[in-house]
Coordinates of C-alpha atoms and ligand atoms in Angstrom, one line a residue:
M1 CA 117.1 121.4 110.4
K2 CA 117.3 118.5 108.1
I3 CA 117.0 114.9 109.6
V4 CA 117.8 111.7 107.8
L5 CA 115.4 108.7 108.4
A6 CA 117.3 105.5 108.1
S7 CA 114.5 103.5 106.6
N8 CA 113.1 102.3 103.2
N9 CA 109.8 101.1 104.7
K10 CA 107.2 103.4 103.2
H11 CA 104.6 102.9 105.9
K12 CA 107.3 103.7 108.7
I13 CA 108.4 106.8 106.7
E14 CA 104.9 108.1 106.3
E15 CA 104.2 107.5 110.1
I16 CA 107.2 109.2 111.3
K17 CA 106.9 112.0 108.7
Q18 CA 103.4 112.7 110.1
M19 CA 104.6 112.7 113.6
L20 CA 107.5 115.1 113.0
N21 CA 105.6 117.6 110.9
N22 CA 107.8 120.6 111.4
Q23 CA 111.1 118.8 110.4
E24 CA 112.6 118.5 107.0
I25 CA 112.9 114.7 106.7
L26 CA 115.2 113.1 104.2
T27 CA 114.9 109.3 103.4
L28 CA 117.5 106.9 102.3
K29 CA 116.5 107.3 98.8
D30 CA 116.9 111.1 99.1
I31 CA 120.5 110.7 100.2
G32 CA 121.3 108.2 97.6
Y33 CA 121.8 105.2 100.0
T34 CA 120.8 102.1 98.2
E35 CA 122.5 99.2 100.1
E36 CA 120.8 96.7 102.4
I37 CA 121.7 97.2 106.1
E38 CA 122.0 93.8 107.9
E39 CA 120.1 93.8 111.1
T40 CA 122.5 91.5 113.0
G41 CA 121.6 92.6 116.6
K42 CA 119.9 90.6 119.2
T43 CA 117.8 93.5 120.5
F44 CA 115.7 96.4 119.0
L45 CA 118.3 98.9 120.4
E46 CA 121.4 97.1 118.8
N47 CA 119.6 97.0 115.5
A48 CA 118.4 100.7 115.6
L49 CA 122.1 101.6 116.5
I50 CA 123.5 99.6 113.6
K51 CA 121.2 101.3 111.1
A52 CA 122.0 104.9 112.6
R53 CA 125.7 104.3 112.8
T54 CA 125.9 103.0 109.1
I55 CA 123.9 106.0 107.7
S56 CA 125.8 108.5 109.9
K57 CA 129.1 107.2 108.6
F58 CA 127.8 107.3 105.0
L59 CA 126.7 111.0 105.4
T60 CA 130.0 112.0 107.2
K61 CA 132.0 110.7 104.1
K62 CA 130.0 112.9 102.0
S63 CA 130.6 115.9 104.3
L64 CA 126.9 116.0 105.3
Y65 CA 126.5 116.5 108.9
Y66 CA 122.8 115.7 109.6
P67 CA 121.4 113.8 112.6
V68 CA 120.0 110.3 111.8
I69 CA 116.8 108.8 113.1
A70 CA 116.7 105.1 113.0
D71 CA 114.3 102.6 114.6
D72 CA 113.8 99.0 115.0
S73 CA 110.4 97.6 116.0
G74 CA 108.6 94.3 116.2
L75 CA 105.7 92.3 117.6
C76 CA 106.3 90.5 120.8
V77 CA 103.8 87.7 121.7
E78 CA 103.5 86.7 125.4
A79 CA 102.7 83.0 124.9
L80 CA 105.7 82.8 122.4
N81 CA 108.2 84.2 124.9
G82 CA 108.4 87.5 123.0
E83 CA 108.6 86.0 119.5
P84 CA 108.8 87.1 116.7
G85 CA 110.4 90.1 118.4
V86 CA 113.6 91.4 116.4
Y87 CA 112.8 88.8 113.9
S88 CA 109.3 90.1 113.1
A89 CA 110.2 91.2 109.4
R90 CA 111.7 87.8 108.6
Y91 CA 109.6 85.5 110.7
S92 CA 108.7 83.3 107.8
G93 CA 112.2 83.2 106.5
T94 CA 111.7 85.8 103.8
H95 CA 112.7 89.3 104.6
E96 CA 109.6 91.6 104.7
N97 CA 107.1 89.1 103.3
D98 CA 104.2 90.4 105.3
E99 CA 101.7 87.9 104.1
A100 CA 103.9 84.9 104.9
N101 CA 104.8 86.2 108.4
R102 CA 101.1 86.7 109.2
L103 CA 100.3 83.2 108.1
K104 CA 103.1 81.8 110.1
L105 CA 102.0 83.6 113.2
L106 CA 98.3 82.5 112.8
N107 CA 99.4 78.9 112.4
V108 CA 101.9 79.0 115.3
M109 CA 99.1 80.4 117.5
K110 CA 96.2 78.1 116.3
N111 CA 95.8 76.2 119.6
I112 CA 97.0 79.0 121.9
T113 CA 94.4 80.8 124.0
N114 CA 96.7 83.4 125.6
R115 CA 96.8 86.0 122.7
K116 CA 98.4 88.9 124.5
A117 CA 101.1 90.8 122.6
Y118 CA 102.6 94.1 122.3
F119 CA 104.4 96.1 119.6
Q120 CA 107.7 97.6 120.7
C121 CA 109.8 100.3 119.0
V122 CA 113.2 101.6 120.0
I123 CA 114.3 104.8 118.2
V124 CA 117.6 106.3 118.1
E125 CA 118.6 109.9 117.2
Y126 CA 122.3 109.8 116.2
F127 CA 124.5 112.8 115.8
P128 CA 127.5 113.4 113.7
D129 CA 129.8 113.5 116.8
K130 CA 128.7 109.9 117.6
T131 CA 126.5 110.8 120.5
Y132 CA 122.9 109.5 120.5
K133 CA 119.6 109.6 122.4
I134 CA 117.1 106.7 122.8
G135 CA 113.3 106.6 122.9
D136 CA 111.3 103.5 123.6
G137 CA 107.6 102.8 123.2
K138 CA 105.2 100.0 123.4
T139 CA 101.5 99.5 122.6
Y140 CA 99.4 96.5 123.9
G141 CA 96.8 94.3 122.4
N142 CA 95.8 90.8 121.4
I143 CA 96.5 88.6 118.3
T144 CA 93.3 87.9 116.4
T145 CA 92.6 84.5 115.0
T146 CA 92.0 85.8 111.5
K147 CA 92.9 89.0 109.4
I148 CA 90.6 91.9 110.3
G149 CA 90.9 95.1 108.2
N150 CA 93.6 96.4 105.8
D151 CA 96.6 94.0 105.4
S152 CA 99.0 96.5 103.9
F153 CA 101.6 96.7 106.7
G154 CA 103.1 93.9 108.7
Y155 CA 100.9 92.5 111.5
D156 CA 98.5 95.5 111.5
C157 CA 95.4 93.3 110.6
L158 CA 96.2 90.7 113.3
F159 CA 96.6 93.2 116.2
L160 CA 93.6 94.1 118.2
S161 CA 94.7 97.3 120.1
D162 CA 93.7 97.6 123.7
D163 CA 93.6 101.4 123.3
L164 CA 91.5 101.5 120.1
Q165 CA 89.4 98.4 120.6
K166 CA 89.8 97.6 116.9
T167 CA 92.7 96.1 114.9
F168 CA 95.5 98.4 113.6
G169 CA 94.3 97.3 110.1
E170 CA 90.9 98.8 110.7
A171 CA 92.2 102.0 112.3
S172 CA 92.9 105.2 110.3
S173 CA 96.5 106.4 110.2
E174 CA 95.5 109.3 112.6
E175 CA 94.1 106.8 115.1
K176 CA 97.1 104.5 114.9
N177 CA 99.5 107.3 115.1
H178 CA 98.1 108.5 118.5
V179 CA 98.7 105.1 120.3
S180 CA 101.4 103.3 118.3
H181 CA 104.5 102.1 119.6
R182 CA 106.4 104.3 117.1
Y183 CA 104.5 107.4 118.3
R184 CA 105.3 106.6 121.9
A185 CA 109.0 105.8 121.1
L186 CA 109.3 109.2 119.3
K187 CA 107.6 111.1 122.2
S188 CA 110.0 109.4 124.6
L189 CA 112.9 110.5 122.3
L190 CA 111.8 114.0 122.1
N191 CA 111.6 114.2 126.0
Q192 CA 114.9 112.3 126.4
T193 CA 117.6 114.4 128.2
S194 CA 120.3 111.8 128.5
I195 CA 122.9 111.8 125.7
L196 CA 125.2 108.7 125.3
K197 CA 128.4 108.3 123.5
D198 CA 128.8 105.5 120.9
D199 CA 132.1 103.7 121.5
D200 CA 131.7 101.4 118.6
N201 CA 133.5 102.4 115.4
Ligands
IMP301 P1 112.0 96.7 111.2 O1 111.9 97.4 109.9 O2 113.2 95.8 111.3 O3 111.7 97.6 112.4 O4 110.9 95.5 111.2 C1 109.7 95.7 111.8 C2 108.8 94.5 111.4 O5 107.9 94.4 112.6 C3 107.9 94.9 110.2 O6 108.4 94.4 109.1 C4 106.6 94.4 110.6 O7 106.5 92.9 110.3 C5 106.6 94.5 112.2 N1 106.0 95.7 112.6 C6 106.7 96.8 113.2 N2 105.8 97.8 113.4 C7 104.7 97.5 112.9 C8 103.4 98.1 112.9 O8 103.2 99.3 113.2 N3 102.4 97.5 112.3 C9 102.5 96.2 111.8 N4 103.7 95.5 111.9 C10 104.8 96.1 112.4

């Protein structure tokens, strides 16, 4: 069974592909979807649904009836009342500028001693009949005061994982994938029995 993953983020695609190793995953590139999807929601769930709905409509127009998986995720810092949260990708103002986002976070937290934070991921599996299932996952840790490890994805090198006792930037992809918010969200999705109906057209 083919599933479409509503993301262009190569790190996310790799992580989710590794976790769903028996499924045939198509990316947005594979289905020829090139537009930017505006994340106008105020919660991770709203944004995941916006992405899933958009891609499902696109597929239906092409008479392709595949389920769509879409996620929205971010970093929530306790001392910043959950910021950057849904704005994690554009915290510094520029969409997906990871280095600028990291510098802003380090700067904002310069004098803050409570460094507790978690990553959250909400993932939706959306079906052609406009029903969907939700999975939700979190992973806890602390924000470091400087970059530690590989800085290739988001806030990985600033997140000292409680589970791994090292930053996600230092961890191998296998280590991260066993404790990550995305892994936990996906697991919760696969165990989800409640099916909801999308009333939004
Ligand atoms: P999304 O693509 O709208 O879900 O944006 C998520 C943003 O949150 C990313 O651009 C990263 O800045 C951050 N983020 C989410 N998950 C991770 C992760 O596993 N590691 C590092 N940063 C992440």
